[in-house]
Amino acid sequence: MKLFYVLLVLCLFVPVYSQTKPPTESAVDRFLRYVKIDTQSAEDQNTVPSTKKQFDLARMLGKELNALGVQNVRVSEFGIVYGMVPGNLPNNSQAPTIGFIAHMDTSPAVSGANVNAIIHKNYPGGDIVLPNDKAQIIADDKNPDLNNLKGDDIITADGTTLLGSDDKSGCAELMTMIDILKQNPQIKHGNIAIAFTPDEEVGGGIDKFEIEKWGAKFAYTVDGEQLGDISDETWSARTATVTFHGKNTHPGTAKGIMINSLYAAGDFLSNFPDNAPNRPETTEGRVGFVHPYSSAMTEETSTIKILIRDFDLSGVAAKEELLKSIVAKTQAKYPNVKIDYESKLGYLNMKEVLKNFPQLTEYAIEATRRAGITPEIRLIRGGTDGSNLTARGLPTPNLFTGGHNFHGKLEFNSRRGLEKTTETLVNLVQIWAEKSK
Ligand SMILES: [Zn+2]
């Protein structure tokens, strides 16, 4: 009897998602449509977007936003799609405008052309062999989350391309959230700013993002992986460049003149500590690293570029000191080679800002729980578009999409992944409205 009353009280106070009217098109159908459009971005281009074809999806999403009654829809010259879903609260000004962002491009690492998405209905467990390249196997021992997806419909590519779940899942989930809100005016929410961005995979697209004009006070990127994963911490990142200045001359007449910068550069690299906790290949979790990743060498001038990554600014500073001490050691050994060290900021750990706005993560956790998913706070050993936006004054943690194995042919998502993420998003805008009363 007691349980009955508890349930009754719950039903009265918690809006029941299962009673909402369905969207006009499911998240899965939207997703299958978006992945057919090739939006692969390209490295080292001078334009944003880096590839013109990203406009194909941008224009399609712009049209769909208009059809759903979203206001102020526009596709900018940089291929960024903006829109505003007006709130329906009695006093809209009480609730902050919350933004949501998904990116349209797919990784340059693997082709995203002619994606042939396959739905593996009612997944029974075990390995999934992709039909058009049998060497591509989504193995259950390497993908522990597959265990949680038995009975689900799993969506993969056919083994010849990536799927594009990263981040067309986010695009489909956001669009379906808007659709559900339109069909269900009883769901109360404040203003919701929407954006779809190009060139997330190659960086640079987000630099063109017009934060003020968009109007969100807080935002979320919908670009994470496994159901429940919420991220409010990324690396703090710097990139160091060490330049070794030698002196070149014709090798036939070089005696007493030539100073070959390559030897100093080689010495510098050989002085890197060769054990944990300094390298990406020996670290995980919260442990940062220094990582030489690119070099150009001639007798006259050699340069080595080095990533510096840590979650704490003090850790970044300590790693810079380490690099400078290695430079000093090489400089002492090669006094005729002038060595310059410089470093620049890549992005800041978003936690440096988000610690002042804990409600963003708390509400996301609550929205996830209401969808019946166990939330998990996961560190990102990388950066997101949200790191950039957070550093520019728009606090932006990252939410899951249900996707797995990004940037490769083994990428997958599932019906439940797409639907539960959408449900979480609907919950989240409601929670912001509830808390703003
Ligand atoms: Zn992504």
Short mmCIF file of C-alpha atoms and ligand atoms in Angstrom, two decimals:
data_model
loop_
_atom_site.label_atom_id
_atom_site.label_comp_id
_atom_site.label_asym_id
_atom_site.label_seq_id
_atom_site.Cartn_x
_atom_site.Cartn_y
_atom_site.Cartn_z
CA MET A 1 0.00 0.00 0.00
CA LYS A 2 2.80 2.36 0.94
CA LEU A 3 4.51 1.69 -2.37
CA PHE A 4 1.27 2.54 -4.17
CA TYR A 5 1.22 6.01 -2.61
CA VAL A 6 4.89 6.57 -3.38
CA LEU A 7 4.21 5.69 -7.01
CA LEU A 8 1.11 7.88 -7.09
CA VAL A 9 3.06 10.85 -5.73
CA LEU A 10 5.84 10.23 -8.27
CA CYS A 11 3.31 10.15 -11.11
CA LEU A 12 1.79 13.43 -9.97
CA PHE A 13 5.05 15.34 -9.75
CA VAL A 14 7.42 13.88 -12.32
CA PRO A 15 6.32 14.38 -15.92
CA VAL A 16 6.13 10.95 -17.51
CA TYR A 17 8.14 10.87 -20.72
CA SER A 18 6.35 7.80 -22.03
CA GLN A 19 3.13 9.84 -22.16
CA THR A 20 4.56 12.39 -24.54
CA LYS A 21 3.41 12.42 -28.15
CA PRO A 22 6.00 10.89 -30.45
CA PRO A 23 8.02 13.07 -32.85
CA THR A 24 6.92 13.34 -36.51
CA GLU A 25 10.14 11.54 -37.47
CA SER A 26 12.17 9.28 -35.19
CA ALA A 27 15.75 10.03 -34.16
CA VAL A 28 16.81 6.84 -35.97
CA ASP A 29 15.19 7.88 -39.27
CA ARG A 30 16.74 11.33 -39.05
CA PHE A 31 20.11 9.80 -38.26
CA LEU A 32 19.94 7.43 -41.25
CA ARG A 33 19.17 10.39 -43.50
CA TYR A 34 22.02 12.57 -42.19
CA VAL A 35 24.73 9.89 -42.44
CA LYS A 36 24.06 9.58 -46.19
CA ILE A 37 25.39 13.11 -46.69
CA ASP A 38 29.20 13.22 -46.97
CA THR A 39 30.46 15.96 -44.64
CA GLN A 40 34.07 14.90 -44.17
CA SER A 41 36.25 17.84 -43.10
CA ALA A 42 39.88 18.27 -44.21
CA GLU A 43 43.08 19.23 -42.37
CA ASP A 44 45.22 22.26 -43.22
CA GLN A 45 42.68 24.25 -45.24
CA ASN A 46 42.50 28.01 -45.10
CA THR A 47 38.71 28.20 -45.31
CA VAL A 48 35.87 27.53 -42.88
CA PRO A 49 34.26 25.17 -43.55
CA SER A 50 37.30 23.23 -44.73
CA THR A 51 35.17 21.39 -47.31
CA LYS A 52 32.26 22.92 -49.25
CA LYS A 53 30.19 19.74 -49.00
CA GLN A 54 29.49 20.47 -45.34
CA PHE A 55 27.06 23.12 -46.60
CA ASP A 56 24.87 20.31 -47.99
CA LEU A 57 23.96 19.14 -44.50
CA ALA A 58 23.95 22.69 -43.10
CA ARG A 59 21.29 23.75 -45.62
CA MET A 60 19.23 20.62 -44.97
CA LEU A 61 19.29 21.16 -41.20
CA GLY A 62 18.41 24.84 -41.69
CA LYS A 63 15.33 23.84 -43.70
CA GLU A 64 14.30 21.28 -41.10
CA LEU A 65 14.63 23.82 -38.30
CA ASN A 66 12.38 26.19 -40.25
CA ALA A 67 9.83 23.41 -40.83
CA LEU A 68 9.76 22.76 -37.08
CA GLY A 69 8.93 26.42 -36.41
CA VAL A 70 12.33 27.33 -35.01
CA GLN A 71 12.98 31.09 -35.14
CA ASN A 72 15.91 33.14 -36.44
CA VAL A 73 17.23 30.22 -38.49
CA ARG A 74 20.29 31.08 -40.54
CA VAL A 75 23.27 29.36 -42.11
CA SER A 76 26.29 31.64 -41.73
CA GLU A 77 28.97 32.17 -44.39
CA PHE A 78 31.10 29.73 -42.35
CA GLY A 79 28.48 27.00 -42.55
CA ILE A 80 27.28 27.33 -38.96
CA VAL A 81 23.53 26.75 -38.55
CA TYR A 82 21.87 28.83 -35.83
CA GLY A 83 18.30 28.86 -34.54
CA MET A 84 16.17 29.66 -31.49
CA VAL A 85 13.32 27.58 -30.07
CA PRO A 86 11.19 30.11 -28.17
CA GLY A 87 10.33 29.19 -24.60
CA ASN A 88 6.78 28.58 -23.43
CA LEU A 89 7.05 29.58 -19.77
CA PRO A 90 4.58 32.13 -18.39
CA ASN A 91 7.52 34.38 -17.63
CA ASN A 92 10.23 33.39 -20.05
CA SER A 93 12.76 35.83 -18.75
CA GLN A 94 13.10 33.79 -15.54
CA ALA A 95 14.83 30.92 -17.27
CA PRO A 96 18.25 31.38 -18.88
CA THR A 97 18.56 30.60 -22.59
CA ILE A 98 20.21 27.19 -22.84
CA GLY A 99 22.21 26.32 -25.95
CA PHE A 100 22.81 22.94 -27.57
CA ILE A 101 25.47 22.21 -30.19
CA ALA A 102 26.23 19.22 -32.40
CA HIS A 103 28.81 19.14 -35.18
CA MET A 104 28.05 18.16 -38.76
CA ASP A 105 31.47 17.15 -40.06
CA THR A 106 33.06 13.71 -39.85
CA SER A 107 36.70 12.83 -39.25
CA PRO A 108 39.28 13.21 -42.06
CA ALA A 109 40.73 9.85 -40.91
CA VAL A 110 38.23 7.60 -42.71
CA SER A 111 35.94 8.23 -45.70
CA GLY A 112 32.38 9.32 -44.97
CA ALA A 113 31.20 9.08 -48.61
CA ASN A 114 28.46 6.63 -49.62
CA VAL A 115 27.80 5.53 -46.05
CA ASN A 116 25.66 2.42 -46.13
CA ALA A 117 24.16 2.22 -42.64
CA ILE A 118 23.09 -1.22 -41.48
CA ILE A 119 20.63 -1.93 -38.68
CA HIS A 120 21.41 -5.13 -36.78
CA LYS A 121 17.96 -5.76 -35.36
CA ASN A 122 17.51 -7.29 -31.93
CA TYR A 123 21.25 -7.75 -31.28
CA PRO A 124 21.72 -11.17 -29.65
CA GLY A 125 25.25 -10.59 -28.25
CA GLY A 126 28.63 -11.61 -29.68
CA ASP A 127 30.85 -10.09 -32.37
CA ILE A 128 29.38 -8.00 -35.18
CA VAL A 129 31.09 -8.68 -38.53
CA LEU A 130 30.64 -5.83 -41.00
CA PRO A 131 29.39 -7.34 -44.27
CA ASN A 132 31.40 -5.52 -46.96
CA ASP A 133 34.79 -6.00 -45.26
CA LYS A 134 34.76 -9.09 -43.09
CA ALA A 135 38.05 -8.03 -41.47
CA GLN A 136 36.11 -5.24 -39.76
CA ILE A 137 34.72 -6.82 -36.62
CA ILE A 138 33.11 -5.07 -33.66
CA ALA A 139 34.31 -7.57 -31.07
CA ASP A 140 32.34 -7.93 -27.87
CA ASP A 141 35.49 -8.36 -25.76
CA LYS A 142 36.88 -5.05 -27.02
CA ASN A 143 33.53 -3.26 -26.70
CA PRO A 144 32.28 -3.99 -23.20
CA ASP A 145 29.24 -1.72 -23.64
CA LEU A 146 27.89 -4.17 -26.26
CA ASN A 147 26.89 -6.32 -23.30
CA ASN A 148 24.37 -3.65 -22.29
CA LEU A 149 22.90 -3.48 -25.81
CA LYS A 150 21.49 -7.00 -26.15
CA GLY A 151 18.04 -6.78 -27.70
CA ASP A 152 18.76 -3.29 -29.04
CA ASP A 153 18.95 -2.42 -32.76
CA ILE A 154 22.61 -1.63 -33.40
CA ILE A 155 23.49 0.70 -36.27
CA THR A 156 26.86 0.32 -38.04
CA ALA A 157 28.43 1.16 -41.39
CA ASP A 158 29.12 -1.70 -43.84
CA GLY A 159 32.87 -1.95 -43.13
CA THR A 160 34.09 0.36 -45.92
CA THR A 161 33.47 3.78 -44.33
CA LEU A 162 32.94 5.33 -40.95
CA LEU A 163 29.31 5.65 -39.83
CA GLY A 164 29.27 9.33 -38.93
CA SER A 165 27.64 8.78 -35.56
CA ASP A 166 30.19 11.38 -34.45
CA ASP A 167 28.35 13.64 -34.60
CA LYS A 168 25.27 13.11 -36.75
CA SER A 169 23.85 11.33 -33.70
CA GLY A 170 23.97 14.68 -31.90
CA CYS A 171 22.35 16.40 -34.91
CA ALA A 172 19.52 13.83 -35.04
CA GLU A 173 18.96 13.88 -31.28
CA LEU A 174 18.73 17.67 -31.11
CA MET A 175 16.39 17.84 -34.09
CA THR A 176 14.17 15.16 -32.56
CA MET A 177 14.14 16.97 -29.21
CA ILE A 178 12.83 20.08 -30.99
CA ASP A 179 10.21 17.95 -32.76
CA ILE A 180 9.04 16.41 -29.46
CA LEU A 181 8.80 19.83 -27.79
CA LYS A 182 6.70 21.05 -30.72
CA GLN A 183 4.29 18.10 -30.46
CA ASN A 184 4.05 18.48 -26.68
CA PRO A 185 3.35 22.07 -25.64
CA GLN A 186 2.62 20.76 -22.13
CA ILE A 187 6.38 20.33 -21.70
CA LYS A 188 7.55 23.64 -20.28
CA HIS A 189 10.94 25.06 -21.18
CA GLY A 190 12.79 28.35 -21.55
CA ASN A 191 14.39 29.63 -24.76
CA ILE A 192 16.60 27.03 -26.41
CA ALA A 193 19.41 28.11 -28.73
CA ILE A 194 20.41 25.50 -31.32
CA ALA A 195 23.57 25.31 -33.40
CA PHE A 196 25.11 22.84 -35.82
CA THR A 197 28.80 23.45 -36.49
CA PRO A 198 31.30 22.48 -39.21
CA ASP A 199 34.98 21.51 -38.85
CA GLU A 200 34.92 20.25 -35.26
CA GLU A 201 37.24 17.42 -36.22
CA VAL A 202 39.91 19.71 -37.66
CA GLY A 203 39.49 22.64 -35.25
CA GLY A 204 38.84 26.15 -36.40
CA GLY A 205 35.10 26.01 -37.08
CA ILE A 206 34.25 27.01 -33.54
CA ASP A 207 36.47 30.10 -33.78
CA LYS A 208 33.82 31.55 -36.09
CA PHE A 209 30.99 30.89 -33.63
CA GLU A 210 28.99 34.03 -32.82
CA ILE A 211 28.38 33.53 -29.10
CA GLU A 212 26.68 36.85 -28.32
CA LYS A 213 24.34 36.82 -31.30
CA TRP A 214 23.34 33.22 -30.56
CA GLY A 215 22.10 34.32 -27.15
CA ALA A 216 22.70 31.29 -24.90
CA LYS A 217 23.85 31.88 -21.33
CA PHE A 218 24.95 28.28 -20.85
CA ALA A 219 25.33 25.50 -23.40
CA TYR A 220 25.99 21.81 -23.93
CA THR A 221 27.77 20.07 -26.77
CA VAL A 222 26.03 16.79 -27.62
CA ASP A 223 29.11 14.97 -28.89
CA GLY A 224 30.08 12.34 -26.30
CA GLU A 225 29.99 8.57 -26.41
CA GLN A 226 28.35 5.89 -24.27
CA LEU A 227 24.91 6.55 -22.75
CA GLY A 228 25.34 8.35 -19.44
CA ASP A 229 28.78 9.86 -20.09
CA ILE A 230 28.91 13.52 -19.10
CA SER A 231 32.15 15.50 -19.33
CA ASP A 232 32.95 18.77 -17.61
CA GLU A 233 36.74 18.36 -17.67
CA THR A 234 39.15 18.47 -20.58
CA TRP A 235 42.88 18.92 -20.82
CA SER A 236 44.51 22.25 -20.35
CA ALA A 237 46.62 22.28 -23.48
CA ARG A 238 49.71 24.12 -24.66
CA THR A 239 51.88 23.47 -27.70
CA ALA A 240 55.62 24.11 -27.44
CA THR A 241 57.92 24.77 -30.40
CA VAL A 242 61.67 24.32 -29.93
CA THR A 243 63.80 25.78 -32.70
CA PHE A 244 67.47 24.88 -33.19
CA HIS A 245 69.44 27.44 -35.23
CA GLY A 246 72.55 26.04 -36.92
CA LYS A 247 74.57 27.25 -39.90
CA ASN A 248 74.50 25.64 -43.31
CA THR A 249 77.05 25.70 -46.08
CA HIS A 250 78.04 23.40 -48.96
CA PRO A 251 79.14 20.13 -47.34
CA GLY A 252 82.19 19.99 -49.64
CA THR A 253 83.62 23.14 -48.10
CA ALA A 254 82.02 23.00 -44.69
CA LYS A 255 85.07 22.45 -42.54
CA GLY A 256 85.08 24.80 -39.58
CA ILE A 257 81.93 26.56 -40.81
CA MET A 258 78.92 24.25 -40.73
CA ILE A 259 76.88 23.94 -37.53
CA ASN A 260 74.37 21.12 -38.07
CA SER A 261 71.21 21.78 -36.07
CA LEU A 262 69.99 18.16 -36.46
CA TYR A 263 72.47 16.86 -33.87
CA ALA A 264 71.17 19.28 -31.26
CA ALA A 265 67.58 18.38 -32.11
CA GLY A 266 68.42 14.67 -31.80
CA ASP A 267 70.15 15.24 -28.48
CA PHE A 268 67.11 17.15 -27.21
CA LEU A 269 64.77 14.24 -28.05
CA SER A 270 67.14 11.68 -26.54
CA ASN A 271 66.96 13.54 -23.23
CA PHE A 272 63.22 12.99 -22.83
CA PRO A 273 62.46 10.81 -19.80
CA ASP A 274 61.59 7.41 -21.25
CA ASN A 275 59.17 6.20 -18.63
CA ALA A 276 55.84 7.10 -17.07
CA PRO A 277 54.31 9.50 -16.33
CA ASN A 278 55.45 11.63 -19.21
CA ARG A 279 54.26 10.04 -22.44
CA PRO A 280 50.84 9.42 -23.99
CA GLU A 281 51.74 5.79 -24.54
CA THR A 282 52.39 5.26 -20.82
CA THR A 283 49.63 7.35 -19.25
CA GLU A 284 45.88 7.30 -18.72
CA GLY A 285 43.22 8.80 -16.45
CA ARG A 286 44.23 12.07 -14.86
CA VAL A 287 47.93 11.81 -15.72
CA GLY A 288 49.16 14.31 -18.30
CA PHE A 289 52.08 14.09 -20.71
CA VAL A 290 54.60 15.84 -22.96
CA HIS A 291 54.52 14.54 -26.51
CA PRO A 292 56.84 15.48 -29.40
CA TYR A 293 54.64 14.94 -32.45
CA SER A 294 56.12 16.76 -35.41
CA SER A 295 59.48 17.97 -36.63
CA ALA A 296 61.15 19.63 -39.63
CA MET A 297 64.90 19.35 -39.89
CA THR A 298 67.63 20.91 -42.03
CA GLU A 299 71.25 21.75 -41.16
CA GLU A 300 70.35 25.42 -40.86
CA THR A 301 67.20 25.13 -38.78
CA SER A 302 65.34 22.32 -37.04
CA THR A 303 62.07 22.61 -35.19
CA ILE A 304 60.29 20.13 -32.93
CA LYS A 305 56.69 20.59 -31.85
CA ILE A 306 55.54 19.19 -28.55
CA LEU A 307 52.09 18.79 -27.01
CA ILE A 308 51.82 19.61 -23.31
CA ARG A 309 48.71 18.16 -21.66
CA ASP A 310 47.49 18.13 -18.08
CA PHE A 311 44.18 18.60 -16.24
CA ASP A 312 45.79 21.02 -13.77
CA LEU A 313 47.47 24.28 -14.71
CA SER A 314 50.18 23.53 -12.15
CA GLY A 315 50.84 20.27 -14.02
CA VAL A 316 51.11 22.17 -17.30
CA ALA A 317 53.57 24.58 -15.69
CA ALA A 318 55.66 21.70 -14.31
CA LYS A 319 55.83 20.11 -17.77
CA GLU A 320 56.96 23.39 -19.28
CA GLU A 321 59.74 23.53 -16.68
CA LEU A 322 60.73 19.98 -17.62
CA LEU A 323 60.97 20.93 -21.32
CA LYS A 324 62.99 24.06 -20.52
CA SER A 325 65.42 22.01 -18.41
CA ILE A 326 65.92 19.61 -21.34
CA VAL A 327 66.53 22.60 -23.62
CA ALA A 328 69.14 23.92 -21.16
CA LYS A 329 70.89 20.56 -21.09
CA THR A 330 71.12 20.43 -24.89
CA GLN A 331 72.15 24.09 -25.05
CA ALA A 332 75.07 23.37 -22.71
CA LYS A 333 76.20 20.51 -24.92
CA TYR A 334 75.78 22.45 -28.21
CA PRO A 335 76.75 26.05 -27.36
CA ASN A 336 77.04 27.02 -31.06
CA VAL A 337 73.44 26.08 -31.80
CA LYS A 338 71.04 28.78 -30.67
CA ILE A 339 67.95 27.15 -29.18
CA ASP A 340 64.63 29.00 -28.84
CA TYR A 341 61.72 27.75 -26.76
CA GLU A 342 58.22 29.12 -27.10
CA SER A 343 54.78 27.81 -26.22
CA LYS A 344 51.23 28.90 -26.78
CA LEU A 345 47.89 28.15 -25.17
CA GLY A 346 45.69 25.67 -27.04
CA TYR A 347 42.69 25.53 -24.72
CA LEU A 348 41.89 25.53 -21.02
CA ASN A 349 40.38 22.76 -18.93
CA MET A 350 36.71 23.78 -18.95
CA LYS A 351 36.51 22.83 -15.27
CA GLU A 352 38.45 26.02 -14.48
CA VAL A 353 35.21 27.84 -15.43
CA LEU A 354 32.57 25.15 -14.88
CA LYS A 355 33.47 24.78 -11.20
CA ASN A 356 31.69 28.13 -10.79
CA PHE A 357 28.54 26.79 -12.51
CA PRO A 358 28.04 23.33 -10.97
CA GLN A 359 24.33 23.34 -11.90
CA LEU A 360 25.16 22.63 -15.56
CA THR A 361 26.55 19.23 -14.69
CA GLU A 362 24.05 18.60 -11.86
CA TYR A 363 21.04 19.17 -14.12
CA ALA A 364 22.55 16.96 -16.82
CA ILE A 365 23.01 14.19 -14.23
CA GLU A 366 19.39 14.57 -13.11
CA ALA A 367 18.13 14.54 -16.74
CA THR A 368 20.10 11.36 -17.39
CA ARG A 369 18.70 9.65 -14.28
CA ARG A 370 15.13 10.56 -15.27
CA ALA A 371 15.74 8.77 -18.57
CA GLY A 372 16.66 5.65 -16.59
CA ILE A 373 20.36 5.87 -17.47
CA THR A 374 23.21 5.78 -14.94
CA PRO A 375 25.20 8.99 -15.29
CA GLU A 376 28.97 8.88 -15.22
CA ILE A 377 31.34 11.84 -15.16
CA ARG A 378 34.12 11.10 -17.59
CA LEU A 379 37.32 13.09 -18.14
CA ILE A 380 38.11 13.99 -21.74
CA ARG A 381 41.80 13.44 -22.53
CA GLY A 382 41.43 15.97 -25.31
CA GLY A 383 39.54 19.15 -26.06
CA THR A 384 36.02 19.85 -27.35
CA ASP A 385 34.32 22.76 -29.04
CA GLY A 386 32.99 23.36 -25.52
CA SER A 387 36.52 23.95 -24.22
CA ASN A 388 36.87 26.76 -26.73
CA LEU A 389 33.43 28.23 -25.94
CA THR A 390 33.93 27.90 -22.18
CA ALA A 391 37.24 29.75 -22.42
CA ARG A 392 35.42 32.48 -24.40
CA GLY A 393 32.78 32.93 -21.70
CA LEU A 394 30.06 30.43 -22.60
CA PRO A 395 30.22 27.53 -20.08
CA THR A 396 29.69 24.37 -22.18
CA PRO A 397 30.08 20.80 -20.84
CA ASN A 398 29.66 17.77 -23.11
CA LEU A 399 26.82 15.22 -23.13
CA PHE A 400 26.69 11.67 -24.47
CA THR A 401 25.16 10.65 -27.81
CA GLY A 402 25.09 6.86 -27.37
CA GLY A 403 27.84 6.45 -30.00
CA HIS A 404 31.01 4.32 -29.88
CA ASN A 405 34.36 3.89 -31.71
CA PHE A 406 34.51 7.37 -33.21
CA HIS A 407 36.64 8.12 -36.30
CA GLY A 408 36.83 4.53 -37.53
CA LYS A 409 35.02 1.88 -39.53
CA LEU A 410 33.87 0.17 -36.32
CA GLU A 411 31.80 3.16 -35.25
CA PHE A 412 28.29 2.36 -34.01
CA ASN A 413 25.25 3.66 -32.21
CA SER A 414 21.89 2.06 -31.46
CA ARG A 415 18.18 2.81 -31.46
CA ARG A 416 18.20 3.02 -27.68
CA GLY A 417 21.32 5.20 -27.77
CA LEU A 418 19.62 7.74 -30.03
CA GLU A 419 16.25 7.61 -28.25
CA LYS A 420 17.55 7.74 -24.68
CA THR A 421 19.83 10.65 -25.50
CA THR A 422 16.88 12.50 -27.04
CA GLU A 423 14.81 11.75 -23.93
CA THR A 424 17.64 13.09 -21.73
CA LEU A 425 17.70 16.32 -23.74
CA VAL A 426 13.94 16.79 -23.33
CA ASN A 427 14.35 16.15 -19.58
CA LEU A 428 17.21 18.62 -19.39
CA VAL A 429 15.31 21.60 -20.84
CA GLN A 430 12.44 20.80 -18.44
CA ILE A 431 14.79 20.69 -15.46
CA TRP A 432 16.24 24.09 -16.35
CA ALA A 433 12.66 25.43 -16.44
CA GLU A 434 11.74 23.75 -13.12
CA LYS A 435 14.83 25.13 -11.37
CA SER A 436 14.24 28.63 -12.70
CA LYS A 437 10.79 29.00 -11.09
ZN ZN B 1 32.57 14.62 -32.33
#
